[in-house]
Amino acid sequence: SDARKALLAAYDEVKAGVEAWTAYNAATESFYTAKDEYYDEASLEAQNAYDAVAELVDAEAAAEYNAAEVNALIDQMGTVVSALKLPADYSAASDENPIVMTQVIINPSFEDGLNGWAYYQGSDTKSADNSNATYTIDIADGSYVFNTWNSSTPADGYYVSQVLKGLPAGTYELQAILASDLGSKIDLTANGEGMPFEMEGAKEYGQEASIIFKLEEKSDVTIKASSMSWFKADNFRLTYYGAESTKEVTGIEETEIATAPAKGLMYNLAGQQVDKSYKGIVLKDGKVYLQK
């Protein structure tokens, strides 16, 4: 009935509003924490960005925002937090002088629960106590690790991911510790590019994984670990090598582009250059001729 549809629509609107404001409260906490920890050492550009968004966060009018406007403000806060965390001297990064940018990853070792991460919610998906033998990763960083498992494998697999906001153009290395059953494969990717890592030891050992990716321009990056098998993960790290890095990107095969033959030259079917005295089939300017 129309009344039922209207009631459901109202419920959905209220639910969206509650979810938006719950996320808003978490975002403002991260926003102000980043200000306290990083503002003084951040670039002038990042400081100015913070000041501009802070006016919106502090405005009394925020109470009148709808869910879409709240979510837009959350996105702005995330971009500013990332900018504050970037080292002010990141432009000096190179292959010889890499700069650590792990600080832009929220909760990289899951010591603060699953804060900052998106994930497949299985029956045993959580920030797990590393001292518990069920969840242990021998080379874990800290007291907790990410674990995801379910009694049945989800159609699209298991994953944990995070969007890193506004990273500068250049080449990066993403590292993480991964673990699962011997022989299982876990993909480590950035914006969908990366590679699978086959587990070479028992589930408690843990394995270092690393990929190289490149951004052509300043942009957001989704980092992700995923698998069709249950898995554990910990200690995500990010390193920046600058805009002029010569490091080879992982997961992308470079295709060698052949140089087009010069105009007027002739080649036989073996690709050898020949002259007018040659008898047989020749290729010239992209066309085939029979030369007698």
Tab-separated table of C-alpha atoms in Angstrom:
chain	number	residue	atom	x	y	z
A	1	SER	CA	0.000	0.000	0.000
A	2	ASP	CA	1.004	3.640	-0.373
A	3	ALA	CA	1.041	4.080	3.401
A	4	ARG	CA	3.419	1.138	3.824
A	5	LYS	CA	5.709	2.449	1.095
A	6	ALA	CA	5.755	5.872	2.731
A	7	LEU	CA	6.552	4.295	6.108
A	8	LEU	CA	9.414	2.256	4.630
A	9	ALA	CA	10.777	5.320	2.853
A	10	ALA	CA	10.671	7.289	6.101
A	11	TYR	CA	12.415	4.423	7.906
A	12	ASP	CA	15.153	4.279	5.265
A	13	GLU	CA	15.648	8.036	5.550
A	14	VAL	CA	15.955	7.891	9.329
A	15	LYS	CA	18.316	4.891	9.113
A	16	ALA	CA	20.514	6.704	6.584
A	17	GLY	CA	20.580	9.734	8.847
A	18	VAL	CA	21.564	7.700	11.905
A	19	GLU	CA	24.316	5.911	9.978
A	20	ALA	CA	25.594	9.215	8.560
A	21	TRP	CA	25.750	10.891	11.971
A	22	THR	CA	27.393	7.850	13.571
A	23	ALA	CA	30.059	8.010	10.856
A	24	TYR	CA	30.247	11.795	11.304
A	25	ASN	CA	31.052	11.474	14.991
A	26	ALA	CA	33.851	8.997	14.253
A	27	ALA	CA	35.160	11.218	11.447
A	28	THR	CA	35.250	14.334	13.618
A	29	GLU	CA	37.214	12.452	16.272
A	30	SER	CA	39.811	11.460	13.657
A	31	PHE	CA	39.721	15.002	12.259
A	32	TYR	CA	40.579	16.675	15.564
A	33	THR	CA	43.100	13.985	16.528
A	34	ALA	CA	44.944	14.532	13.244
A	35	LYS	CA	44.974	18.266	13.956
A	36	ASP	CA	46.550	17.706	17.368
A	37	GLU	CA	49.158	15.257	16.080
A	38	TYR	CA	50.073	16.537	12.612
A	39	TYR	CA	48.919	20.135	12.023
A	40	ASP	CA	52.060	21.914	13.224
A	41	GLU	CA	54.348	19.848	10.960
A	42	ALA	CA	52.019	19.758	7.943
A	43	SER	CA	52.396	21.791	4.769
A	44	LEU	CA	50.775	25.237	4.561
A	45	GLU	CA	48.394	23.849	1.930
A	46	ALA	CA	47.221	21.115	4.310
A	47	GLN	CA	46.856	23.591	7.178
A	48	ASN	CA	44.727	25.888	5.032
A	49	ALA	CA	42.566	22.946	3.957
A	50	TYR	CA	42.057	21.965	7.582
A	51	ASP	CA	41.087	25.499	8.583
A	52	ALA	CA	38.519	25.724	5.789
A	53	VAL	CA	36.834	22.404	6.598
A	54	ALA	CA	37.000	23.058	10.359
A	55	GLU	CA	34.667	26.019	9.842
A	56	LEU	CA	32.094	23.653	8.319
A	57	VAL	CA	32.533	21.056	11.047
A	58	ASP	CA	32.121	23.666	13.793
A	59	ALA	CA	29.205	25.466	12.174
A	60	GLU	CA	25.882	25.335	14.004
A	61	ALA	CA	24.289	24.754	10.627
A	62	ALA	CA	25.779	21.243	10.633
A	63	ALA	CA	22.822	20.152	12.731
A	64	GLU	CA	20.581	20.937	9.750
A	65	TYR	CA	22.564	18.879	7.219
A	66	ASN	CA	20.816	15.958	5.549
A	67	ALA	CA	22.486	12.543	5.214
A	68	ALA	CA	23.997	13.348	1.810
A	69	GLU	CA	25.506	16.598	3.089
A	70	VAL	CA	26.855	14.868	6.186
A	71	ASN	CA	28.490	12.186	4.048
A	72	ALA	CA	30.014	14.864	1.804
A	73	LEU	CA	31.483	16.565	4.875
A	74	ILE	CA	32.845	13.220	6.111
A	75	ASP	CA	34.580	12.803	2.759
A	76	GLN	CA	36.105	16.297	3.050
A	77	MET	CA	37.346	15.549	6.546
A	78	GLY	CA	38.958	12.323	5.349
A	79	THR	CA	40.796	14.169	2.586
A	80	VAL	CA	42.055	16.787	5.050
A	81	VAL	CA	43.202	14.166	7.576
A	82	SER	CA	45.225	12.441	4.874
A	83	ALA	CA	46.739	15.764	3.764
A	84	LEU	CA	47.771	16.613	7.334
A	85	LYS	CA	49.480	13.243	7.695
A	86	LEU	CA	51.549	13.612	4.519
A	87	PRO	CA	55.143	14.599	5.262
A	88	ALA	CA	55.711	18.242	4.321
A	89	ASP	CA	58.862	17.223	2.411
A	90	TYR	CA	57.368	14.340	0.407
A	91	SER	CA	58.388	16.029	-2.860
A	92	ALA	CA	61.998	15.100	-2.037
A	93	ALA	CA	61.208	11.376	-2.223
A	94	SER	CA	63.154	9.193	-4.679
A	95	ASP	CA	64.273	5.598	-5.114
A	96	GLU	CA	67.344	6.477	-3.045
A	97	ASN	CA	65.357	8.533	-0.530
A	98	PRO	CA	62.017	6.775	0.088
A	99	ILE	CA	59.565	8.435	2.461
A	100	VAL	CA	57.349	6.449	4.824
A	101	MET	CA	53.651	7.266	4.416
A	102	THR	CA	52.149	4.515	6.566
A	103	GLN	CA	50.618	7.239	8.747
A	104	VAL	CA	47.964	7.900	6.093
A	105	ILE	CA	46.583	4.392	6.712
A	106	ILE	CA	44.071	4.423	9.551
A	107	ASN	CA	44.707	1.672	12.101
A	108	PRO	CA	47.260	-0.217	9.928
A	109	SER	CA	47.818	-3.025	12.460
A	110	PHE	CA	44.235	-3.370	13.741
A	111	GLU	CA	45.150	-2.322	17.259
A	112	ASP	CA	42.002	-0.146	17.290
A	113	GLY	CA	39.565	-2.859	16.286
A	114	LEU	CA	38.423	-2.589	12.669
A	115	ASN	CA	38.254	1.210	12.741
A	116	GLY	CA	38.988	2.704	9.314
A	117	TRP	CA	38.519	-0.527	7.352
A	118	ALA	CA	35.787	-1.994	5.168
A	119	TYR	CA	35.534	-5.782	5.185
A	120	TYR	CA	33.437	-8.859	4.516
A	121	GLN	CA	31.489	-9.497	7.706
A	122	GLY	CA	31.735	-13.231	8.298
A	123	SER	CA	30.800	-15.098	11.450
A	124	ASP	CA	34.405	-14.731	12.633
A	125	THR	CA	35.561	-11.436	11.146
A	126	LYS	CA	37.244	-9.231	13.723
A	127	SER	CA	40.364	-7.671	15.132
A	128	ALA	CA	41.555	-10.836	16.873
A	129	ASP	CA	43.793	-11.316	19.894
A	130	ASN	CA	47.171	-12.438	18.543
A	131	SER	CA	47.913	-14.354	21.753
A	132	ASN	CA	45.040	-16.740	20.940
A	133	ALA	CA	46.491	-19.731	19.023
A	134	THR	CA	43.525	-19.687	16.636
A	135	TYR	CA	44.466	-16.237	15.338
A	136	THR	CA	48.220	-16.030	15.911
A	137	ILE	CA	50.569	-14.600	13.284
A	138	ASP	CA	54.133	-15.139	14.461
A	139	ILE	CA	55.459	-11.964	12.838
A	140	ALA	CA	52.471	-9.753	13.691
A	141	ASP	CA	52.884	-6.126	14.716
A	142	GLY	CA	51.231	-5.486	18.054
A	143	SER	CA	48.622	-7.477	19.954
A	144	TYR	CA	45.871	-7.813	17.353
A	145	VAL	CA	45.466	-9.048	13.775
A	146	PHE	CA	42.660	-8.977	11.218
A	147	ASN	CA	40.862	-12.309	10.819
A	148	THR	CA	37.990	-13.165	8.492
A	149	TRP	CA	36.199	-16.523	8.263
A	150	ASN	CA	32.724	-17.837	7.631
A	151	SER	CA	31.151	-21.290	7.640
A	152	SER	CA	30.530	-20.886	3.902
A	153	THR	CA	32.724	-18.973	1.458
A	154	PRO	CA	31.084	-15.754	0.189
A	155	ALA	CA	30.452	-15.598	-3.553
A	156	ASP	CA	32.858	-12.667	-3.985
A	157	GLY	CA	35.358	-13.896	-1.415
A	158	TYR	CA	36.718	-12.374	1.777
A	159	TYR	CA	38.353	-8.941	1.877
A	160	VAL	CA	39.572	-6.051	3.975
A	161	SER	CA	40.089	-2.640	2.350
A	162	GLN	CA	40.583	1.052	2.986
A	163	VAL	CA	40.448	4.185	0.824
A	164	LEU	CA	43.495	6.434	1.216
A	165	LYS	CA	42.498	9.979	0.353
A	166	GLY	CA	44.333	12.402	-1.935
A	167	LEU	CA	47.714	10.727	-2.328
A	168	PRO	CA	50.201	12.684	-4.463
A	169	ALA	CA	51.232	11.430	-7.895
A	170	GLY	CA	54.187	9.068	-7.930
A	171	THR	CA	55.286	5.511	-7.181
A	172	TYR	CA	54.447	3.626	-3.999
A	173	GLU	CA	55.162	0.340	-2.291
A	174	LEU	CA	52.341	-1.296	-0.321
A	175	GLN	CA	53.342	-3.986	2.161
A	176	ALA	CA	51.348	-6.221	4.497
A	177	ILE	CA	51.636	-9.429	6.482
A	178	LEU	CA	49.256	-12.132	5.237
A	179	ALA	CA	48.436	-15.611	6.546
A	180	SER	CA	46.110	-18.513	5.772
A	181	ASP	CA	46.252	-22.249	5.141
A	182	LEU	CA	49.286	-23.586	3.301
A	183	GLY	CA	48.794	-23.112	-0.444
A	184	SER	CA	45.975	-20.571	-0.170
A	185	LYS	CA	46.287	-17.445	-2.305
A	186	ILE	CA	45.671	-13.909	-1.054
A	187	ASP	CA	45.593	-10.907	-3.391
A	188	LEU	CA	47.228	-7.655	-2.317
A	189	THR	CA	46.097	-4.754	-4.527
A	190	ALA	CA	45.992	-0.981	-4.870
A	191	ASN	CA	43.126	0.309	-7.033
A	192	GLY	CA	42.682	-3.232	-8.291
A	193	GLU	CA	46.289	-3.700	-9.454
A	194	GLY	CA	48.610	-6.093	-7.669
A	195	MET	CA	49.224	-9.809	-7.435
A	196	PRO	CA	48.264	-12.986	-5.566
A	197	PHE	CA	50.580	-14.357	-2.875
A	198	GLU	CA	50.561	-18.103	-2.279
A	199	MET	CA	50.957	-19.045	1.365
A	200	GLU	CA	54.166	-21.007	1.784
A	201	GLY	CA	53.808	-21.958	5.431
A	202	ALA	CA	51.339	-22.906	8.136
A	203	LYS	CA	48.562	-20.473	9.037
A	204	GLU	CA	50.348	-19.159	12.133
A	205	TYR	CA	53.563	-18.197	10.323
A	206	GLY	CA	52.557	-15.109	8.373
A	207	GLN	CA	54.135	-13.987	5.133
A	208	GLU	CA	55.432	-10.620	3.962
A	209	ALA	CA	53.742	-9.353	0.786
A	210	SER	CA	54.688	-6.299	-1.254
A	211	ILE	CA	53.464	-4.605	-4.433
A	212	ILE	CA	54.531	-1.492	-6.353
A	213	PHE	CA	51.890	0.842	-7.800
A	214	LYS	CA	51.909	4.231	-9.486
A	215	LEU	CA	49.578	7.217	-9.532
A	216	GLU	CA	49.666	9.461	-12.590
A	217	GLU	CA	47.988	12.275	-10.675
A	218	LYS	CA	46.857	13.108	-7.159
A	219	SER	CA	44.030	10.723	-6.342
A	220	ASP	CA	42.388	8.367	-3.872
A	221	VAL	CA	43.695	4.803	-3.595
A	222	THR	CA	41.865	1.709	-2.384
A	223	ILE	CA	44.253	-0.730	-0.720
A	224	LYS	CA	42.885	-4.244	-0.336
A	225	ALA	CA	43.690	-7.800	0.710
A	226	SER	CA	41.253	-10.406	-0.598
A	227	SER	CA	40.914	-14.136	-1.086
A	228	MET	CA	38.468	-16.927	-1.826
A	229	SER	CA	39.838	-18.532	1.346
A	230	TRP	CA	39.619	-17.314	4.932
A	231	PHE	CA	42.700	-15.272	5.843
A	232	LYS	CA	44.480	-13.091	8.369
A	233	ALA	CA	46.307	-9.796	7.760
A	234	ASP	CA	48.356	-7.299	9.730
A	235	ASN	CA	50.852	-4.442	9.584
A	236	PHE	CA	49.918	-2.609	6.367
A	237	ARG	CA	52.697	-0.193	5.341
A	238	LEU	CA	53.073	2.439	2.624
A	239	THR	CA	56.300	3.894	1.194
A	240	TYR	CA	56.580	6.705	-1.349
A	241	TYR	CA	59.358	6.826	-3.976
A	242	GLY	CA	58.404	10.077	-5.651
A	243	ALA	CA	57.278	11.123	-9.101
A	244	GLU	CA	60.529	10.165	-10.884
A	245	SER	CA	60.882	6.605	-9.573
A	246	THR	CA	62.085	3.915	-11.987
A	247	LYS	CA	60.633	1.046	-9.974
A	248	GLU	CA	58.595	-1.421	-12.015
A	249	VAL	CA	54.881	-1.523	-11.256
A	250	THR	CA	53.499	-4.852	-10.013
A	251	GLY	CA	50.740	-6.631	-11.888
A	252	ILE	CA	50.971	-4.680	-15.132
A	253	GLU	CA	52.696	-6.227	-18.113
A	254	GLU	CA	54.429	-3.644	-20.239
A	255	THR	CA	53.938	-4.134	-23.960
A	256	GLU	CA	56.847	-3.294	-26.187
A	257	ILE	CA	55.674	-0.998	-28.952
A	258	ALA	CA	57.416	-1.679	-32.221
A	259	THR	CA	58.705	1.304	-34.127
A	260	ALA	CA	56.992	1.700	-37.493
A	261	PRO	CA	59.266	1.046	-40.503
A	262	ALA	CA	60.480	4.095	-42.354
A	263	LYS	CA	58.557	5.043	-45.466
A	264	GLY	CA	59.668	3.421	-48.740
A	265	LEU	CA	61.688	0.593	-47.156
A	266	MET	CA	60.949	-3.008	-48.150
A	267	TYR	CA	61.038	-6.147	-46.010
A	268	ASN	CA	60.712	-9.838	-46.831
A	269	LEU	CA	58.428	-12.187	-44.890
A	270	ALA	CA	61.230	-12.862	-42.415
A	271	GLY	CA	61.282	-9.175	-41.504
A	272	GLN	CA	64.636	-8.538	-43.174
A	273	GLN	CA	65.131	-5.326	-45.107
A	274	VAL	CA	65.615	-5.943	-48.855
A	275	ASP	CA	66.212	-3.812	-51.956
A	276	LYS	CA	64.797	-3.728	-55.488
A	277	SER	CA	66.896	-6.696	-56.589
A	278	TYR	CA	65.025	-9.013	-54.220
A	279	LYS	CA	62.616	-11.462	-55.910
A	280	GLY	CA	59.470	-12.523	-54.066
A	281	ILE	CA	56.837	-11.202	-51.704
A	282	VAL	CA	57.767	-7.954	-49.950
A	283	LEU	CA	56.141	-5.597	-47.466
A	284	LYS	CA	56.289	-1.877	-48.195
A	285	ASP	CA	54.487	0.943	-46.384
A	286	GLY	CA	52.061	-1.547	-44.836
A	287	LYS	CA	51.147	-3.211	-48.161
A	288	VAL	CA	52.099	-6.558	-49.742
A	289	TYR	CA	53.746	-6.755	-53.198
A	290	LEU	CA	55.086	-9.511	-55.415
A	291	GLN	CA	58.451	-8.352	-56.743
A	292	LYS	CA	59.723	-10.141	-59.890
